[in-house]
Short mmCIF file of C-alpha atoms in Angstrom, two decimals:
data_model
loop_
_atom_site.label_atom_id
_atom_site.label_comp_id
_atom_site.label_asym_id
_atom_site.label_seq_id
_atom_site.Cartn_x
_atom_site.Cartn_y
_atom_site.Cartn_z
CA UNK A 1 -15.30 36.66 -7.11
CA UNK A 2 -17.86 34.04 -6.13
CA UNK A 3 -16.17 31.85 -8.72
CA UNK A 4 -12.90 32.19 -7.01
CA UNK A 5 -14.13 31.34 -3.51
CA UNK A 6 -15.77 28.28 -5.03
CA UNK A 7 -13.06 26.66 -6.38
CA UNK A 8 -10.84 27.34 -3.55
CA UNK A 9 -13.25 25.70 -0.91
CA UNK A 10 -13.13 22.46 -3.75
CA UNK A 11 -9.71 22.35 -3.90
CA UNK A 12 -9.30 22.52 0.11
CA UNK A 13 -12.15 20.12 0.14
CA UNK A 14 -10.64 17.78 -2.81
CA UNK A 15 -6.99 18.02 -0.95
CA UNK A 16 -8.34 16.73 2.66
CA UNK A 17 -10.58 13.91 1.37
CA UNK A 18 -7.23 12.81 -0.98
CA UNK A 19 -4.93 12.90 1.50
CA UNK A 20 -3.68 9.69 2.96
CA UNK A 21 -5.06 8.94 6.58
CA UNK A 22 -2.24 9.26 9.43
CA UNK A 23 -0.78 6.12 10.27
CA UNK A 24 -2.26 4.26 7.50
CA UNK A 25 0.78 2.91 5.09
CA UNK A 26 0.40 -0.82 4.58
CA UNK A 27 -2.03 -0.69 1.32
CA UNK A 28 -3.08 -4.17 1.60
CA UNK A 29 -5.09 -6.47 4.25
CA UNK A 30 -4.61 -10.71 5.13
CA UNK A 31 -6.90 -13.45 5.45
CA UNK A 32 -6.82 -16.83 7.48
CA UNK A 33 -9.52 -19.07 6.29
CA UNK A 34 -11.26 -22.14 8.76
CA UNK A 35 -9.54 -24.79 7.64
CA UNK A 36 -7.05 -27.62 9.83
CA UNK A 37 -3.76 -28.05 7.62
CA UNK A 38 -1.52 -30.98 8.52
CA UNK A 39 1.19 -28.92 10.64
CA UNK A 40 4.23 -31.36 8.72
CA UNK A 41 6.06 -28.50 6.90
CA UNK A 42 4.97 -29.54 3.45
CA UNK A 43 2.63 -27.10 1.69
CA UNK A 44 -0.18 -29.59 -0.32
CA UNK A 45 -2.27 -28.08 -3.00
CA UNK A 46 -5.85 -27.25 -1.43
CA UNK A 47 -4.26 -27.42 1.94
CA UNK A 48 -4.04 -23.62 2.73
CA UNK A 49 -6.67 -21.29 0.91
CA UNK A 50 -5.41 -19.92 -2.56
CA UNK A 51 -6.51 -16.23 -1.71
CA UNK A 52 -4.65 -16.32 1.69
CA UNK A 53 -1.51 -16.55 -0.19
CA UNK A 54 1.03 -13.91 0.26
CA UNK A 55 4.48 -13.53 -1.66
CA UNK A 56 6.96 -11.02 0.29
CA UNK A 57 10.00 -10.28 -2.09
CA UNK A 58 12.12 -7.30 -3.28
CA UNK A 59 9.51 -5.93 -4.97
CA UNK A 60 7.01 -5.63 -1.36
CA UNK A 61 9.66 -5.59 1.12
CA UNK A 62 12.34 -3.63 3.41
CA UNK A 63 15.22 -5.03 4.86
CA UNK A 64 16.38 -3.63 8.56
CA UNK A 65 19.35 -5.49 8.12
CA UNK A 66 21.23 -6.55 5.04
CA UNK A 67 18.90 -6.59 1.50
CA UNK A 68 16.14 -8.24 0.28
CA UNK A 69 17.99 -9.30 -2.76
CA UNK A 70 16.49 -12.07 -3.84
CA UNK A 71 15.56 -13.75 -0.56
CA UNK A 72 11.27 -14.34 -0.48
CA UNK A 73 8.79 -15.90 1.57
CA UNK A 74 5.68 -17.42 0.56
CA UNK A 75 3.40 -16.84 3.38
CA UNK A 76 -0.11 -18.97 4.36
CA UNK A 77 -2.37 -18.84 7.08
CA UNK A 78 -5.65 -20.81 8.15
CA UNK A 79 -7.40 -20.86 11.36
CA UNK A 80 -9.54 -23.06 13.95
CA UNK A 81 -11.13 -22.59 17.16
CA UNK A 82 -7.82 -24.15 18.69
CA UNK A 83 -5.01 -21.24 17.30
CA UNK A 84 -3.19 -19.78 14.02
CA UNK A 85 -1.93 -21.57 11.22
CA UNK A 86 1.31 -19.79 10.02
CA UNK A 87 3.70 -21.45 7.31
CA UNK A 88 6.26 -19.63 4.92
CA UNK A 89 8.63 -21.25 2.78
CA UNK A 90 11.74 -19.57 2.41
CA UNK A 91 14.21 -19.45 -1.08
CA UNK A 92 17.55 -20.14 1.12
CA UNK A 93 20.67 -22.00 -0.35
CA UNK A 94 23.01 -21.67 3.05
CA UNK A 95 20.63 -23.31 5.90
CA UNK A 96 21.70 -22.83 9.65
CA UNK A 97 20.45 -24.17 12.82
CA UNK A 98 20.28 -24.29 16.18
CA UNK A 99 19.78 -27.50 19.11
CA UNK A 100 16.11 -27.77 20.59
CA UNK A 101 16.99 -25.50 23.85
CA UNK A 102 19.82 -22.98 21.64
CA UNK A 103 18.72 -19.01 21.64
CA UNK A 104 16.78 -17.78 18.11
CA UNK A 105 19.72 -15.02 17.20
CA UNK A 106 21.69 -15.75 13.81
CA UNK A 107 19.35 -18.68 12.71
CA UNK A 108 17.06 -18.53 10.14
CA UNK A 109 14.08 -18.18 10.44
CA UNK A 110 10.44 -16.99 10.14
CA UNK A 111 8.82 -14.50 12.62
CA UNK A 112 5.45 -13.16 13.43
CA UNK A 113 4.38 -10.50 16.06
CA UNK A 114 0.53 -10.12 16.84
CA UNK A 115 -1.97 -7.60 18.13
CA UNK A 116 -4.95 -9.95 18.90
CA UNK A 117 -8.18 -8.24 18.59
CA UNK A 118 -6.31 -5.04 18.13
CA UNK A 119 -6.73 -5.66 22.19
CA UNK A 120 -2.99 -4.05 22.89
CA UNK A 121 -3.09 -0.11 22.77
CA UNK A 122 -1.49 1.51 19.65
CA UNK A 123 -0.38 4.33 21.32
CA UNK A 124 2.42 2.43 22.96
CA UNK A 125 5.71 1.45 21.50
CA UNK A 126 5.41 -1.76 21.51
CA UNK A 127 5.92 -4.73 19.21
CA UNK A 128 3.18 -6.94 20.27
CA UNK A 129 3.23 -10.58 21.26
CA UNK A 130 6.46 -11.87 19.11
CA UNK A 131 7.29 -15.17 17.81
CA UNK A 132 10.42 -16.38 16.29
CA UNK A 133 10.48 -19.83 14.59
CA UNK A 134 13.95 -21.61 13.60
CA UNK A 135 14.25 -25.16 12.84
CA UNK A 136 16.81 -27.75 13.32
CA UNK A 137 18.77 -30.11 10.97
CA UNK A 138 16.02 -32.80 12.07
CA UNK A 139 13.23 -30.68 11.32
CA UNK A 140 12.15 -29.57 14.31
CA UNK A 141 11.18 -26.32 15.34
CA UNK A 142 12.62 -24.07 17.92
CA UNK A 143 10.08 -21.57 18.75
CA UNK A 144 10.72 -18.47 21.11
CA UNK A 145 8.37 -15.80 22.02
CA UNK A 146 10.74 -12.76 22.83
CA UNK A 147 8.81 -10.28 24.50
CA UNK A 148 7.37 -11.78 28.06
CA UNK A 149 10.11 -13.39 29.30
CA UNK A 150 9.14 -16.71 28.71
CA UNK A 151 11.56 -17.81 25.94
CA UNK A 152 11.39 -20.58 24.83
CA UNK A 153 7.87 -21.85 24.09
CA UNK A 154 8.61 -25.30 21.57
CA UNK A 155 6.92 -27.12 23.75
CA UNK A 156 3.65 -25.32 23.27
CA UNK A 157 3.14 -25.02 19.86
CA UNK A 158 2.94 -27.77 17.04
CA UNK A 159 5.56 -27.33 14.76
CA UNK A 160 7.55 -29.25 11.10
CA UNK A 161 9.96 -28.38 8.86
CA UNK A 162 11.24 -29.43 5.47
CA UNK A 163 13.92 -28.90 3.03
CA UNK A 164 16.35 -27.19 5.66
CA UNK A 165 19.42 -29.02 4.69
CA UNK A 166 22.28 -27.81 2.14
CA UNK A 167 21.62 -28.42 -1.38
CA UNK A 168 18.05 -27.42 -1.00
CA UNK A 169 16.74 -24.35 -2.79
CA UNK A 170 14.07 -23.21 0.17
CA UNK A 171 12.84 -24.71 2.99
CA UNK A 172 9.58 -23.89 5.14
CA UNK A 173 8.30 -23.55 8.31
CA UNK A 174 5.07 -25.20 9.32
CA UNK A 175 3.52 -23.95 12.59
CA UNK A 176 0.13 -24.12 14.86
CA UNK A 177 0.22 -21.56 17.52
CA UNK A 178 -2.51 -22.07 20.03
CA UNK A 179 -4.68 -19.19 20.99
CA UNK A 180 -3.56 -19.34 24.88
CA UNK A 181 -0.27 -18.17 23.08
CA UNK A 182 -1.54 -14.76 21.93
CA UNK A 183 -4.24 -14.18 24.55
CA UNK A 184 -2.45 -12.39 27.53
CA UNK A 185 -3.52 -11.52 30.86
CA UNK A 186 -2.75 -8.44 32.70
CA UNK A 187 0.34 -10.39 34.84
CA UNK A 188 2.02 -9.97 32.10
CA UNK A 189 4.13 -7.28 31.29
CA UNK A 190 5.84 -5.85 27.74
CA UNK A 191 9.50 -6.35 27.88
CA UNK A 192 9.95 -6.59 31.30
CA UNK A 193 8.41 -3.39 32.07
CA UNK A 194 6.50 -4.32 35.57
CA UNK A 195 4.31 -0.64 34.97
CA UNK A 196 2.90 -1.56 31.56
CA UNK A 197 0.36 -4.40 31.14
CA UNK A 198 -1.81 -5.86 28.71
CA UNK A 199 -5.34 -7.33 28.66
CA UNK A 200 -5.86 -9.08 25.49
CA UNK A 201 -8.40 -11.54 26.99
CA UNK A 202 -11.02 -10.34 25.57
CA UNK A 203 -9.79 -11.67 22.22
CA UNK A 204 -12.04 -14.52 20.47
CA UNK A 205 -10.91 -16.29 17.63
CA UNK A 206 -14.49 -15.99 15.50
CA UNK A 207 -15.38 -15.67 11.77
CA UNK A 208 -14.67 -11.74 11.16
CA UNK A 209 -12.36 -11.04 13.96
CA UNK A 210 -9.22 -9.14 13.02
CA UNK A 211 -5.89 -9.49 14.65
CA UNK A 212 -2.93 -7.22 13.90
CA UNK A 213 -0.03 -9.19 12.66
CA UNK A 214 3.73 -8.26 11.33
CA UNK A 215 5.14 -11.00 9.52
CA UNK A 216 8.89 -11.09 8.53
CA UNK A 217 12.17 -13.23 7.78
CA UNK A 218 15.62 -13.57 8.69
CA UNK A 219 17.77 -15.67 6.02
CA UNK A 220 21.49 -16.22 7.72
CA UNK A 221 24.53 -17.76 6.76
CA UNK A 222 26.33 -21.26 7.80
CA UNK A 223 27.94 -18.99 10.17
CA UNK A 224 25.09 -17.70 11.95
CA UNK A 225 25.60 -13.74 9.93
CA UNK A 226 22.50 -12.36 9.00
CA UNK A 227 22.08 -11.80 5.59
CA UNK A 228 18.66 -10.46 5.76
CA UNK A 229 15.98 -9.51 7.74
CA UNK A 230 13.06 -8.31 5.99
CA UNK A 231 9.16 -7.33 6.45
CA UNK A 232 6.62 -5.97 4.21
CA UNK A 233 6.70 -2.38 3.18
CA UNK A 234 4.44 -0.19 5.32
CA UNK A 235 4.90 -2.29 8.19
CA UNK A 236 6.96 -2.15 11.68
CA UNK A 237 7.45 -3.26 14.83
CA UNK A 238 4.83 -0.61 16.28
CA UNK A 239 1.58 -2.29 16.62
CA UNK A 240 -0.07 0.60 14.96
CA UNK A 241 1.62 -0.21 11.87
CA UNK A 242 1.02 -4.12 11.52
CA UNK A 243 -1.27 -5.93 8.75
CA UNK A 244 -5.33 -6.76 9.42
CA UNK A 245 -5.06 -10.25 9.46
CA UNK A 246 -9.25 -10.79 9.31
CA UNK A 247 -10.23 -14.87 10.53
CA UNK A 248 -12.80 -15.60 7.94
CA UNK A 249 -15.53 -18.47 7.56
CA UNK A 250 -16.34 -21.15 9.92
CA UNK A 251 -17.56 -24.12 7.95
CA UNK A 252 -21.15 -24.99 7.58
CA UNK A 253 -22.51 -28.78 7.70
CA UNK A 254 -25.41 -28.32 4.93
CA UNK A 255 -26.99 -31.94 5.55
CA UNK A 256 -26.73 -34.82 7.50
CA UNK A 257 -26.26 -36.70 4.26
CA UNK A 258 -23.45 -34.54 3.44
CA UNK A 259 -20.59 -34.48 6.32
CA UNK A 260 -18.40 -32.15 4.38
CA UNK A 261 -17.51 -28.78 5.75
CA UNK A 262 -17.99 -25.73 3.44
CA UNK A 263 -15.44 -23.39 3.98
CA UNK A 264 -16.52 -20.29 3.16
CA UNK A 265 -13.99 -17.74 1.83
CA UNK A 266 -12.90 -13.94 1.63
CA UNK A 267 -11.00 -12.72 -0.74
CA UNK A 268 -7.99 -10.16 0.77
CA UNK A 269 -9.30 -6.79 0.57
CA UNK A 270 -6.96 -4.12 -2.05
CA UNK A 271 -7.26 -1.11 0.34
CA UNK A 272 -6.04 -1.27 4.14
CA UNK A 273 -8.85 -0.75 6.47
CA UNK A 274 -8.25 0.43 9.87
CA UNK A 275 -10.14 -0.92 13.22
CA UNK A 276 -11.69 2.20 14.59
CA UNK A 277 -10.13 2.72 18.13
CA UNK A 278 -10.33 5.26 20.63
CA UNK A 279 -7.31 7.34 19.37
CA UNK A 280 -8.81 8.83 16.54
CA UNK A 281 -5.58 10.66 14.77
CA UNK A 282 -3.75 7.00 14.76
CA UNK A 283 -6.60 5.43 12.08
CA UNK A 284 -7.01 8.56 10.04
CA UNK A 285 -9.82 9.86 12.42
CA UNK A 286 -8.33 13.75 11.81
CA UNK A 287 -8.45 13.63 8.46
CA UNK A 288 -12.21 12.14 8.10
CA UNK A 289 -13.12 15.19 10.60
CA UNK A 290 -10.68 17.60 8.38
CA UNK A 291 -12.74 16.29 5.12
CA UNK A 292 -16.08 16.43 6.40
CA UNK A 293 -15.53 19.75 7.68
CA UNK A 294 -14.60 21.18 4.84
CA UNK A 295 -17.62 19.48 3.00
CA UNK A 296 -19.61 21.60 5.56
CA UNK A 297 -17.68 25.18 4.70
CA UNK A 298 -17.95 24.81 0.95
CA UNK A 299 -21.99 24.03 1.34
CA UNK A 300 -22.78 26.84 3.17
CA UNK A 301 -20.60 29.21 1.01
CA UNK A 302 -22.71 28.19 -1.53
CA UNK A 303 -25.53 28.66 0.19
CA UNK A 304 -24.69 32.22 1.29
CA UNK A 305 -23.46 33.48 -2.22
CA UNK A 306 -26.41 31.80 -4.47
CA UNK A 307 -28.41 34.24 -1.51
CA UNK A 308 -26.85 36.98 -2.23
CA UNK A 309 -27.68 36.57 -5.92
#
């Protein structure tokens, strides 16, 4: 009898410590080294660190609309004290485009919604502060950010692109989006909604800080149809479920002699690891209490039956 109990506490105990946590179901983490990239919409060798390289394709991504297929993005980021480098390059055979001041719907483009700091709440439906960038036939980018009735924002950010003509296998998008861009106050409101406001303020861009981000695509015909939109698996537009995006190593100057910044790097973590917040049972909090509780049950039924003998 004692052996029965026993390995029916392990197996409860086995089950909640296996169990995936709630929430949790991107399986992979991002990393934005220091480093300033020339924002021109070419990708050079060295320019953007090797490890924060990130391939989104059928094979690590879900379409909302249309199908993968064969579409992909080739995603970088870096990072300095002044904003976000983001660039993507796109495989994309039927380019479209739209005039500096023209609306972001039906163009292609590349996207990116962020959670700075993890600073807005996930317990609200909300898609965090989101970014559309088109281009057009010149090479210029049209950037909107969709969410604080703003718009258009072009004129804020720093912004190339190349190979976005027909004939062209892929193109890609080139941006710098300065940190004034992601840091909201609490004027401003989600979607229009004057009763719900954010405070991400208290954000600051340092080596080790982690933002939430959702990065995704939208390849569309010369006729402005979509013919996919597409983001990586385990990821949506509820903050809770973005991607750790962690800003890693400021460079060090070593000697006088020697002028040239060390960038220190971080390779992506393999596992997804979730900023502790205040609502436990969004990070997996439950399941660490479930786990640890059942550690406690099976000790001290082994404890009471090795008395008993």
């Amino acid at each position: 009898m004692k052996k029965v109990i026993l390995f029916t506490l392990s197996c409860l105990l086995l089950a909640c410590l296996a169990a995936p946590a709630a929430g949790a179901k991107a399986d992979f983490e991002m990393v934005a080294v220091y480093g300033t990239p020339t924002v021109d919409g070419v990708i050079s060798e060295g320019e953007y660190a090797q490890e924060c390289t990130y391939v989104m394709d059928a094979t690590s991504a879900s379409a909302w609309v249309g199908e993968v297929g064969a579409s992909s993005v080739t995603w970088h980021f870096a990072w300095d004290e002044g904003g976000l480098y983001y660039a993507g390059t796109i495989n994309d055979t039927t380019p479209s485009y739209r005039g500096e001041d023209g609306f972001w719907v039906g163009i292609d483009c590349l996207e990116l919604a962020v959670n700075p700091g993890h600073k807005i709440p996930k317990n609200k439906t909300n898609e965090g502060i989101f970014f559309s960038f088109g281009a057009t036939k010149e090479g210029k980018i049209v950037a909107w950010r969709h969410n604080y009735l703003d718009g258009l924002v072009s004129g804020q950010i720093q912004g190339a692109a190349t190979g976005h003509q027909k004939g062209s296998d892929s193109y890609t998008i080139e941006v710098y989006i300065p940190w004034e861009l992601v840091r909201m106050d609490t004027d401003c409101t989600i979607g229009g909604k004057t009763d719900l406001h954010i405070d991400t303020t208290a954000f600051v861009p340092e080596n080790g800080a982690v933002l939430g981000v959702l990065p995704c695509a939208i390849d569309a015909d010369e006729n402005d149809q979509i013919l996919a939109a597409y983001k990586f698996n385990g990821t949506d537009f509820i903050v809770k479920d973005f991607v750790n995006l962690t800003l890693s190593g400021k460079p060090e100057q070593t000697t006088e002699e020697n002028s040239t910044e060390e960038i220190t790097t971080q390779a992506p973590l393999t596992e997804k690891t979730e900023v502790v917040t205040e609502d436990m049972t969004e990070q997996g909090g439950c399941g660490a209490v479930i786990g640890m509780g059942a550690l406690a049950l099976l000790l001290c039924a082994v404890f009471v039956l090795e008395k008993k003998d």
